[in-house]
Coordinates of C-alpha atoms and ligand atoms in Angstrom, one line a residue:
M2 CA 81.6 123.7 111.8
P3 CA 79.2 120.7 111.3
E4 CA 77.7 119.1 114.4
M5 CA 80.2 116.3 114.9
Q6 CA 82.8 114.9 112.6
T7 CA 84.4 111.5 112.8
T8 CA 87.6 110.1 111.2
S9 CA 89.8 107.1 111.4
T10 CA 92.8 108.5 109.6
I11 CA 95.6 110.7 110.9
T12 CA 95.8 112.7 107.7
Q13 CA 92.1 113.7 107.9
L14 CA 92.4 114.3 111.7
R15 CA 95.3 116.7 111.1
K16 CA 93.4 118.6 108.4
I17 CA 90.2 118.9 110.5
I18 CA 92.2 120.1 113.6
S19 CA 94.3 122.6 111.8
T20 CA 91.1 124.3 110.6
A21 CA 89.5 124.0 114.1
R22 CA 92.5 125.6 115.7
K23 CA 92.2 128.6 113.5
V24 CA 88.4 128.9 113.4
E25 CA 87.4 127.7 117.0
G26 CA 90.5 128.2 119.2
K27 CA 91.5 126.1 122.2
I28 CA 91.5 122.3 121.6
G29 CA 90.5 120.0 124.4
F30 CA 91.2 116.2 124.1
V31 CA 89.8 113.2 125.9
P32 CA 91.6 109.9 125.0
T33 CA 89.5 106.8 125.6
M34 CA 89.2 103.1 124.7
G35 CA 85.5 103.5 123.9
A36 CA 82.6 101.5 125.6
L37 CA 81.9 105.0 126.8
H38 CA 79.9 105.7 130.0
Q39 CA 79.1 108.8 132.0
G40 CA 82.6 108.8 133.6
H41 CA 84.1 109.4 130.1
I42 CA 81.3 111.9 129.4
S43 CA 82.2 113.8 132.5
L44 CA 85.7 114.4 131.0
V45 CA 84.0 115.6 127.8
H46 CA 81.9 118.1 129.9
E47 CA 85.0 119.3 131.6
A48 CA 86.8 119.8 128.3
R49 CA 83.8 121.7 127.0
K50 CA 84.1 124.1 130.0
H51 CA 87.7 124.9 129.3
C52 CA 88.0 124.6 125.5
D53 CA 86.4 125.7 122.3
Y54 CA 86.7 122.5 120.4
V55 CA 86.6 119.0 121.9
V56 CA 88.2 115.9 120.4
V57 CA 87.6 112.4 121.7
S58 CA 89.7 109.4 120.6
I59 CA 88.4 105.9 120.8
F60 CA 91.2 103.3 120.4
V61 CA 91.6 100.0 122.1
N62 CA 95.4 100.1 122.3
P63 CA 96.9 96.6 122.0
M64 CA 100.2 97.8 123.3
Q65 CA 98.8 98.3 126.8
F66 CA 97.3 94.9 127.2
G67 CA 99.3 91.9 128.5
P68 CA 99.2 88.6 126.5
N69 CA 96.6 87.1 128.9
E70 CA 94.5 90.2 129.3
D71 CA 91.2 91.2 127.7
F72 CA 92.3 93.0 124.5
H73 CA 90.2 90.7 122.2
R74 CA 87.0 90.7 124.3
Y75 CA 87.2 94.4 125.2
P76 CA 83.8 95.9 124.2
R77 CA 83.8 98.0 121.0
P78 CA 80.2 99.4 120.6
L79 CA 81.3 102.2 118.2
Q80 CA 77.8 103.3 117.2
D81 CA 76.6 103.6 120.8
D82 CA 79.8 105.6 121.6
L83 CA 79.3 108.0 118.6
K84 CA 75.8 108.7 119.8
L85 CA 77.0 109.5 123.4
C86 CA 79.6 111.8 122.0
L87 CA 77.1 113.6 119.7
D88 CA 74.8 114.0 122.7
A89 CA 77.6 115.3 124.8
G90 CA 78.6 118.0 122.2
V91 CA 81.8 116.5 121.1
D92 CA 83.2 118.2 117.9
L93 CA 85.4 115.4 116.5
V94 CA 85.8 111.7 117.2
F95 CA 89.0 110.0 116.1
H96 CA 88.7 106.2 115.9
P97 CA 91.8 104.9 114.2
T98 CA 92.5 101.2 113.4
V99 CA 95.5 99.3 114.9
E100 CA 97.2 99.5 111.5
E101 CA 96.8 103.3 111.3
M102 CA 98.3 103.7 114.8
Y103 CA 101.0 101.0 114.4
P104 CA 101.9 100.5 110.8
A105 CA 104.4 97.7 109.9
G106 CA 107.8 98.6 111.1
F107 CA 106.7 100.7 114.0
A108 CA 109.6 100.6 116.5
T109 CA 109.3 103.4 119.1
S110 CA 108.2 103.5 122.7
V111 CA 108.0 106.0 125.5
E112 CA 108.5 105.0 129.0
V113 CA 108.2 106.9 132.4
N114 CA 110.4 105.4 135.1
G115 CA 109.8 105.4 138.8
L116 CA 106.0 106.1 139.0
T117 CA 105.4 103.0 137.0
D118 CA 107.2 100.7 139.5
H119 CA 104.2 100.7 141.8
L120 CA 100.5 99.6 141.9
C121 CA 99.3 98.6 138.4
G122 CA 102.8 98.9 137.1
K123 CA 103.9 96.0 139.2
S124 CA 100.9 93.7 138.4
R125 CA 100.7 94.7 134.7
P126 CA 104.3 94.7 133.3
G127 CA 104.6 96.7 130.1
H128 CA 101.1 98.3 130.6
F129 CA 102.2 101.8 131.2
K130 CA 104.8 101.7 128.4
G131 CA 101.8 101.0 126.1
V132 CA 99.8 103.8 127.6
T133 CA 102.5 106.4 127.4
T134 CA 103.5 105.4 123.8
V135 CA 99.9 105.6 122.6
V136 CA 99.1 108.8 124.4
M137 CA 102.3 110.4 123.2
K138 CA 101.3 109.5 119.6
L139 CA 97.7 110.9 120.2
F140 CA 99.2 114.1 121.6
G141 CA 101.3 114.5 118.5
Q142 CA 98.3 113.8 116.2
V143 CA 95.7 116.0 118.0
Q144 CA 98.2 118.6 119.5
P145 CA 95.6 119.6 122.2
D146 CA 95.9 122.6 124.5
L147 CA 94.4 120.6 127.3
A148 CA 94.0 116.8 127.8
F149 CA 91.6 115.4 130.3
F150 CA 92.1 112.2 132.3
G151 CA 90.2 110.5 135.2
Q152 CA 91.2 110.2 138.8
K153 CA 89.8 106.7 138.5
D154 CA 93.1 105.7 136.8
A155 CA 95.1 107.7 139.3
Q156 CA 98.5 106.2 138.4
Q157 CA 97.8 106.7 134.7
A158 CA 97.1 110.3 135.1
L159 CA 100.2 110.9 137.2
V160 CA 102.4 109.0 134.7
I161 CA 101.0 111.0 131.8
R162 CA 101.5 114.3 133.6
K163 CA 105.1 113.3 134.3
M164 CA 105.6 112.4 130.7
A165 CA 104.2 115.8 129.6
T166 CA 106.5 117.6 132.0
D167 CA 109.6 115.6 131.3
L168 CA 109.1 115.9 127.5
D169 CA 108.2 119.6 127.7
L170 CA 104.9 118.9 125.9
P171 CA 103.1 122.2 125.2
L172 CA 99.8 121.2 126.8
G173 CA 98.1 121.0 130.2
I174 CA 96.9 117.8 131.9
V175 CA 93.6 118.1 133.8
I176 CA 92.7 115.3 136.2
C177 CA 88.9 114.9 136.8
P178 CA 87.1 113.2 139.7
T179 CA 85.9 109.6 139.5
L180 CA 82.2 109.2 138.5
R181 CA 80.4 106.5 140.4
E182 CA 77.2 104.5 140.1
K183 CA 74.5 105.3 142.7
D184 CA 75.7 102.4 144.8
G185 CA 79.3 103.7 144.7
L186 CA 80.9 101.4 142.2
A187 CA 83.3 103.4 140.0
M188 CA 82.1 103.5 136.5
S189 CA 84.2 101.4 134.2
S190 CA 83.8 99.9 130.7
R191 CA 84.8 96.6 132.3
N192 CA 81.8 96.7 134.7
R193 CA 79.8 95.2 131.8
Y194 CA 81.8 92.0 132.2
L195 CA 80.3 91.4 135.7
S196 CA 77.8 88.7 136.3
S197 CA 74.7 89.9 138.2
E198 CA 76.1 88.3 141.4
E199 CA 79.6 89.9 140.9
R200 CA 77.8 93.3 140.2
S201 CA 75.9 93.0 143.4
N202 CA 79.2 92.4 145.3
A203 CA 81.3 95.1 143.5
P204 CA 80.1 98.1 145.5
A205 CA 81.8 96.7 148.6
I206 CA 85.2 97.8 147.0
Y207 CA 84.2 101.5 147.4
E208 CA 82.6 100.8 150.8
A209 CA 85.9 99.4 152.0
L210 CA 87.8 102.5 150.8
C211 CA 85.3 104.8 152.5
Q212 CA 85.6 102.9 155.7
I213 CA 89.3 103.1 155.6
E214 CA 89.1 106.8 154.9
S215 CA 87.0 107.5 158.0
E216 CA 89.3 105.4 160.1
I217 CA 92.3 107.4 158.8
R218 CA 90.4 110.6 159.6
S219 CA 89.8 109.4 163.1
K220 CA 93.7 109.2 163.4
K221 CA 93.6 105.9 165.2
H222 CA 97.1 104.9 164.0
S223 CA 100.2 106.8 163.2
S224 CA 101.3 104.2 160.6
C225 CA 99.7 103.1 157.3
I226 CA 100.3 99.4 158.0
P227 CA 97.3 98.7 160.3
Y228 CA 95.0 100.6 157.9
R229 CA 96.3 98.6 155.0
E230 CA 95.8 95.4 157.0
E231 CA 92.2 96.3 157.6
L232 CA 91.6 97.3 154.0
L233 CA 92.9 94.0 152.9
A234 CA 90.7 92.1 155.3
R235 CA 87.7 94.0 154.2
L236 CA 88.4 93.4 150.5
R237 CA 89.2 89.7 151.0
S238 CA 85.8 89.3 152.7
I239 CA 84.0 90.3 149.5
P240 CA 82.5 87.1 148.1
G241 CA 84.5 85.9 145.0
A242 CA 87.1 88.7 145.4
V243 CA 90.8 88.1 144.8
V244 CA 92.9 91.1 145.8
D245 CA 95.6 92.0 143.3
Y246 CA 96.8 94.9 145.5
A247 CA 95.6 97.2 148.2
E248 CA 98.1 100.0 149.0
I249 CA 98.3 103.3 150.9
V250 CA 101.0 105.3 149.1
D251 CA 102.2 108.9 148.8
A252 CA 99.7 110.6 146.4
G253 CA 102.5 112.3 144.4
S254 CA 105.3 109.8 144.2
L255 CA 103.3 106.6 144.7
E256 CA 106.0 105.5 147.1
F257 CA 105.2 103.6 150.3
T258 CA 106.2 105.3 153.5
P259 CA 104.6 104.1 156.7
E260 CA 104.0 107.5 158.3
M261 CA 100.5 108.9 157.9
R262 CA 101.7 112.2 156.6
G263 CA 100.6 114.4 153.7
E264 CA 98.2 113.3 151.0
K265 CA 97.8 109.6 150.6
L266 CA 96.4 107.6 147.7
V267 CA 94.5 104.5 148.9
A268 CA 94.5 102.4 145.8
V269 CA 93.1 98.9 145.1
A270 CA 92.9 96.3 142.3
I271 CA 90.5 93.5 142.7
R272 CA 89.5 90.5 140.5
L273 CA 85.9 89.5 140.7
G274 CA 85.7 86.4 138.5
T275 CA 87.5 87.2 135.3
T276 CA 87.1 91.0 135.7
R277 CA 89.8 93.1 137.1
L278 CA 88.5 96.4 138.7
I279 CA 90.5 99.3 140.1
D280 CA 89.5 102.1 142.4
N281 CA 91.1 104.6 144.7
I282 CA 90.5 107.6 147.0
L283 CA 92.7 110.5 148.0
V284 CA 93.0 111.2 151.8
N285 CA 94.7 114.3 153.1
T286 CA 96.0 113.1 156.4
S287 CA 96.6 116.6 157.8
A288 CA 93.0 117.7 157.2
Ligands
AMP321 P1 89.4 104.2 129.4 O1 88.5 104.3 128.2 O2 89.1 103.3 130.4 O3 90.8 104.1 128.9 O4 89.3 105.7 130.1 C1 89.4 106.9 129.4 C2 89.5 108.0 130.3 O5 88.3 108.1 131.1 C3 90.7 107.8 131.3 O6 91.3 109.1 131.6 C4 90.0 107.3 132.6 O7 90.6 107.6 133.8 C5 88.6 108.1 132.4 N1 87.6 107.4 133.3 C6 87.3 106.0 133.2 N2 86.4 105.8 134.1 C7 86.1 107.0 134.8 C8 85.1 107.3 135.8 N3 84.3 106.4 136.4 N4 85.2 108.6 136.2 C9 85.9 109.6 135.6 N5 86.8 109.3 134.6 C10 86.9 108.0 134.2

């Protein structure tokens, strides 16, 4: 096999992968929207550990962006991304055009109900339908043995795992920990939108999550509600921040139940200027 191959067509992708499956073995897949950072690369490293051949896709999927969201301004530094993939030991990068993925007449979608009623599903209508549709297509194209997703997008990972289970897809979903900058800010392609002032305020999001985690661990309250109030107050005190949501929900179902029981996902979405950032932590309340 050559060092790293790239393709933008589904036909060529299939050809390369059918050979790789025979010659190399287990196929690992990391779907991304590009503007890669070390968070993405940590998924590649995880894929390398478990698989013989690693495929990364780079596709800014129009179907998962709302009409007033950042589809057009989303960064697309393809050459930098290819260099990062090469350095990380990726075998194949698939970077299709919108026309390749959604040819004229495309009319199918995949939707997961229930899990998508909460968190980002509430504030970004149609977003997860776009995600599950494109990921289902990518799974059909790549046919990986294992696919790797980040805990950073906790709801997305759960929704995709549910889709894979419900549709009996013959692959495993691996959820990998969130990689952070030294100051705690979760790595994100959108961090590059932040002004220097916004960037210096952004670490307060993770600080607020950590403070709530230590309060939950001290078992001060038996209900989520006071913790959530405090989380909201801390997030609202970040200069320039507008809170989209701050929720403490069941880590499996994403449902809100007030009792502090089982594993909870503390999940937030914040706007700093024109940039929407998400972050979350998992807290096991019985630990
Ligand atoms: P994106 O390019 O933002 O669609 O992300 C592609 C994949 O990388 C998704 O599974 C994300 O959850 C994951 N990811 C993004 N940021 C991070 C991070 N900071 N740490 C770990 N995984 C991440």
